[in-house]
């Protein structure tokens, strides 16, 4: 059984039993650090759709107004002009067969991957490595494109991808504890709007069942659903 440190326990004792607004939850986490480093704040959504049905899958992206506070390492599978554009945009690594080989050998020291449509035939060879980590380029999330520079710029600026896991949960980071509260709140609202906007047409009944906000090392705070529902 996992045990928590004194700092976590002290903060957890302060957590109210009633639901928080997003504003009050963010304020609480900013005022009650549980680690010496600059923690990431994260949403956890418990969805009311059936994750076993493909037509109820939830996956999309959202551009955070104030970024994530993280230096996003983007790699790009491309050749020619698209490769050069990706380098100029600040991609951490750019390549094709050589880059695919590195990934096949287990290298995954990056946060996002982009590929041109022409490269995807070969990139699919590393789907077993990238897929489980949520790193596989996908047209639906704008990471399969000939405009590699735009994709790299958007990812580095704070565009994050979210997807529902097989248990019906979605986790999305929305900034660092050191951010101003207004910036965190605007990022949080952008995510809520994106989650609501990604509702599958076939989804019936309650779409979002539960929402919590937490810091990297801190306890989760339940957020009132009236703050979340579209």
Coordinates of C-alpha atoms in Angstrom, one line a residue:
X1 CA 0.0 0.0 0.0
X2 CA 1.4 3.4 -1.0
X3 CA 2.2 5.8 1.9
X4 CA 2.3 9.5 1.7
X5 CA 4.8 12.0 3.3
X6 CA 4.0 14.5 6.0
X7 CA 3.6 17.4 3.6
X8 CA 1.1 15.5 1.5
X9 CA -0.9 14.4 4.6
X10 CA -0.9 17.9 6.0
X11 CA -2.3 19.3 2.8
X12 CA -4.8 16.5 2.4
X13 CA -6.2 17.3 5.8
X14 CA -7.1 20.7 4.5
X15 CA -9.1 19.5 1.6
X16 CA -12.8 20.3 1.9
X17 CA -15.4 17.6 1.6
X18 CA -17.6 19.7 -0.6
X19 CA -16.9 20.2 -4.3
X20 CA -14.6 23.1 -5.4
X21 CA -15.1 25.6 -8.1
X22 CA -12.2 25.6 -10.6
X23 CA -11.1 29.0 -9.2
X24 CA -11.0 27.8 -5.6
X25 CA -9.4 24.5 -6.5
X26 CA -6.5 26.2 -8.4
X27 CA -6.2 28.7 -5.5
X28 CA -5.9 25.9 -3.0
X29 CA -3.2 24.1 -4.9
X30 CA -1.2 27.3 -5.5
X31 CA -1.4 28.0 -1.7
X32 CA -0.5 24.5 -0.6
X33 CA 2.5 23.1 -2.4
X34 CA 3.5 19.5 -1.7
X35 CA 6.9 19.5 -3.4
X36 CA 10.0 21.7 -3.7
X37 CA 9.8 21.7 -7.5
X38 CA 7.3 23.6 -9.6
X39 CA 4.5 21.1 -9.8
X40 CA 2.3 20.6 -12.8
X41 CA -1.5 21.0 -12.3
X42 CA -3.6 18.4 -14.0
X43 CA -7.3 17.6 -14.7
X44 CA -8.6 14.0 -14.3
X45 CA -12.0 13.4 -16.0
X46 CA -14.1 10.3 -15.4
X47 CA -16.2 10.0 -18.5
X48 CA -19.7 8.6 -18.8
X49 CA -19.2 7.0 -22.2
X50 CA -18.4 3.4 -23.1
X51 CA -14.7 3.1 -23.8
X52 CA -15.2 -0.3 -25.4
X53 CA -17.2 1.3 -28.3
X54 CA -15.1 2.8 -31.0
X55 CA -17.8 5.3 -31.9
X56 CA -17.5 6.7 -28.4
X57 CA -13.8 7.2 -28.4
X58 CA -12.6 10.7 -27.2
X59 CA -9.4 12.1 -28.7
X60 CA -8.6 15.6 -29.7
X61 CA -6.2 18.5 -29.0
X62 CA -6.5 21.9 -27.3
X63 CA -4.3 25.0 -27.6
X64 CA -3.7 26.3 -24.1
X65 CA -3.7 30.2 -24.0
X66 CA -0.7 30.3 -21.7
X67 CA 1.1 27.1 -22.6
X68 CA 2.0 24.2 -20.3
X69 CA 5.2 25.7 -18.8
X70 CA 7.1 22.8 -20.2
X71 CA 9.8 22.8 -22.9
X72 CA 8.1 20.4 -25.3
X73 CA 10.5 18.1 -27.2
X74 CA 9.0 17.5 -30.7
X75 CA 10.5 15.0 -33.2
X76 CA 9.6 15.0 -36.9
X77 CA 9.6 12.1 -39.4
X78 CA 10.2 13.9 -42.7
X79 CA 12.6 14.4 -45.6
X80 CA 13.4 17.3 -47.9
X81 CA 11.8 20.7 -47.5
X82 CA 9.4 19.5 -44.7
X83 CA 12.4 18.3 -42.7
X84 CA 14.2 21.5 -43.1
X85 CA 11.1 23.5 -42.1
X86 CA 10.8 21.4 -39.0
X87 CA 14.4 22.1 -38.0
X88 CA 13.9 25.8 -38.5
X89 CA 10.8 25.6 -36.3
X90 CA 12.8 24.1 -33.4
X91 CA 12.1 20.4 -33.6
X92 CA 14.3 18.5 -31.2
X93 CA 15.1 15.8 -33.8
X94 CA 14.3 15.5 -37.5
X95 CA 14.9 12.4 -39.6
X96 CA 13.3 9.5 -41.4
X97 CA 14.8 6.0 -41.6
X98 CA 17.5 6.8 -39.1
X99 CA 14.9 8.3 -36.6
X100 CA 12.6 5.3 -37.1
X101 CA 15.4 3.0 -36.3
X102 CA 16.2 4.8 -33.1
X103 CA 12.5 4.5 -32.0
X104 CA 12.5 0.8 -32.9
X105 CA 15.4 0.4 -30.6
X106 CA 13.4 1.9 -27.8
X107 CA 14.2 5.6 -27.8
X108 CA 11.3 7.7 -26.6
X109 CA 12.9 10.7 -25.0
X110 CA 10.4 13.2 -26.5
X111 CA 7.0 14.6 -25.8
X112 CA 5.3 14.6 -29.3
X113 CA 5.9 13.3 -32.8
X114 CA 5.0 14.7 -36.1
X115 CA 5.1 13.0 -39.5
X116 CA 4.4 13.9 -43.1
X117 CA 1.8 11.8 -44.9
X118 CA 4.5 10.3 -47.1
X119 CA 6.5 9.2 -44.1
X120 CA 3.6 7.5 -42.4
X121 CA 3.9 4.2 -44.2
X122 CA 7.3 3.7 -42.6
X123 CA 6.4 5.3 -39.3
X124 CA 3.6 2.8 -38.8
X125 CA 6.4 0.2 -38.2
X126 CA 7.0 1.8 -34.8
X127 CA 3.3 2.0 -33.8
X128 CA 3.8 -0.6 -31.1
X129 CA 6.4 1.7 -29.5
X130 CA 4.6 5.1 -30.0
X131 CA 1.0 4.0 -29.7
X132 CA 0.9 2.9 -26.0
X133 CA 2.7 6.1 -25.0
X134 CA 0.3 8.3 -26.9
X135 CA 3.0 9.5 -29.3
X136 CA 1.8 8.1 -32.6
X137 CA 1.3 10.8 -35.2
X138 CA -2.4 11.1 -36.1
X139 CA -4.2 13.2 -38.7
X140 CA -7.0 13.9 -36.2
X141 CA -4.6 15.7 -33.9
X142 CA -2.8 17.6 -36.6
X143 CA 0.4 15.6 -36.2
X144 CA 0.3 14.1 -39.7
X145 CA 0.8 17.0 -42.0
X146 CA 3.0 18.5 -44.7
X147 CA 3.2 21.8 -42.8
X148 CA 5.6 20.5 -40.2
X149 CA 6.7 23.9 -39.1
X150 CA 3.2 24.9 -38.1
X151 CA 2.7 21.6 -36.2
X152 CA 6.0 22.0 -34.3
X153 CA 5.2 25.6 -33.4
X154 CA 1.8 24.7 -32.1
X155 CA 3.0 21.8 -30.0
X156 CA 5.9 23.9 -28.5
X157 CA 3.5 26.8 -27.8
X158 CA 1.3 24.7 -25.7
X159 CA -1.1 22.6 -27.7
X160 CA -1.8 19.4 -25.8
X161 CA -3.5 16.2 -26.9
X162 CA -6.0 14.4 -24.7
X163 CA -7.5 10.9 -25.2
X164 CA -9.7 8.7 -23.1
X165 CA -8.0 5.5 -21.9
X166 CA -9.6 2.1 -21.8
X167 CA -11.0 2.7 -18.4
X168 CA -12.9 5.8 -19.4
X169 CA -10.5 8.3 -17.9
X170 CA -8.9 11.4 -19.4
X171 CA -5.9 13.2 -17.8
X172 CA -4.8 16.6 -19.1
X173 CA -2.1 18.9 -17.7
X174 CA -2.9 22.6 -17.8
X175 CA 0.1 24.5 -16.4
X176 CA 2.6 24.9 -13.6
X177 CA 1.8 25.9 -10.0
X178 CA 4.0 29.0 -10.5
X179 CA 1.6 30.4 -13.2
X180 CA -0.7 33.3 -12.3
X181 CA -4.1 32.0 -11.1
X182 CA -5.8 33.8 -14.0
X183 CA -3.6 32.0 -16.5
X184 CA -4.2 28.6 -15.0
X185 CA -8.0 29.3 -14.9
X186 CA -8.0 30.3 -18.6
X187 CA -6.0 27.2 -19.5
X188 CA -8.4 25.1 -17.4
X189 CA -11.5 26.6 -19.1
X190 CA -9.9 25.9 -22.6
X191 CA -9.6 22.2 -21.7
X192 CA -13.1 22.0 -20.4
X193 CA -14.5 23.6 -23.6
X194 CA -12.4 21.1 -25.7
X195 CA -13.6 18.1 -23.7
X196 CA -17.2 19.2 -24.1
X197 CA -16.6 19.9 -27.8
X198 CA -15.2 16.4 -28.3
X199 CA -18.4 14.7 -27.1
X200 CA -19.2 11.8 -29.5
X201 CA -22.5 12.0 -31.3
X202 CA -23.4 8.5 -30.1
X203 CA -22.8 9.4 -26.4
X204 CA -26.0 9.3 -24.3
X205 CA -26.7 10.2 -20.8
X206 CA -24.2 11.8 -18.4
X207 CA -21.1 12.7 -20.4
X208 CA -18.7 13.7 -17.6
X209 CA -19.3 11.8 -14.3
X210 CA -16.5 13.2 -12.1
X211 CA -13.7 15.7 -12.3
X212 CA -10.7 16.3 -10.1
X213 CA -7.8 18.8 -10.2
X214 CA -4.5 17.9 -8.6
X215 CA -0.8 18.9 -8.5
X216 CA 2.0 16.4 -9.3
X217 CA 2.5 15.4 -5.7
X218 CA -0.7 16.6 -4.2
X219 CA -4.2 15.3 -3.4
X220 CA -7.1 15.5 -5.8
X221 CA -9.8 18.1 -5.4
X222 CA -13.2 17.4 -6.7
X223 CA -14.7 20.1 -9.0
X224 CA -18.4 20.8 -9.1
X225 CA -19.9 19.4 -12.3
X226 CA -21.9 22.5 -12.8
X227 CA -18.6 24.2 -13.6
X228 CA -17.8 21.6 -16.2
X229 CA -21.0 20.7 -18.0
X230 CA -21.6 22.4 -21.3

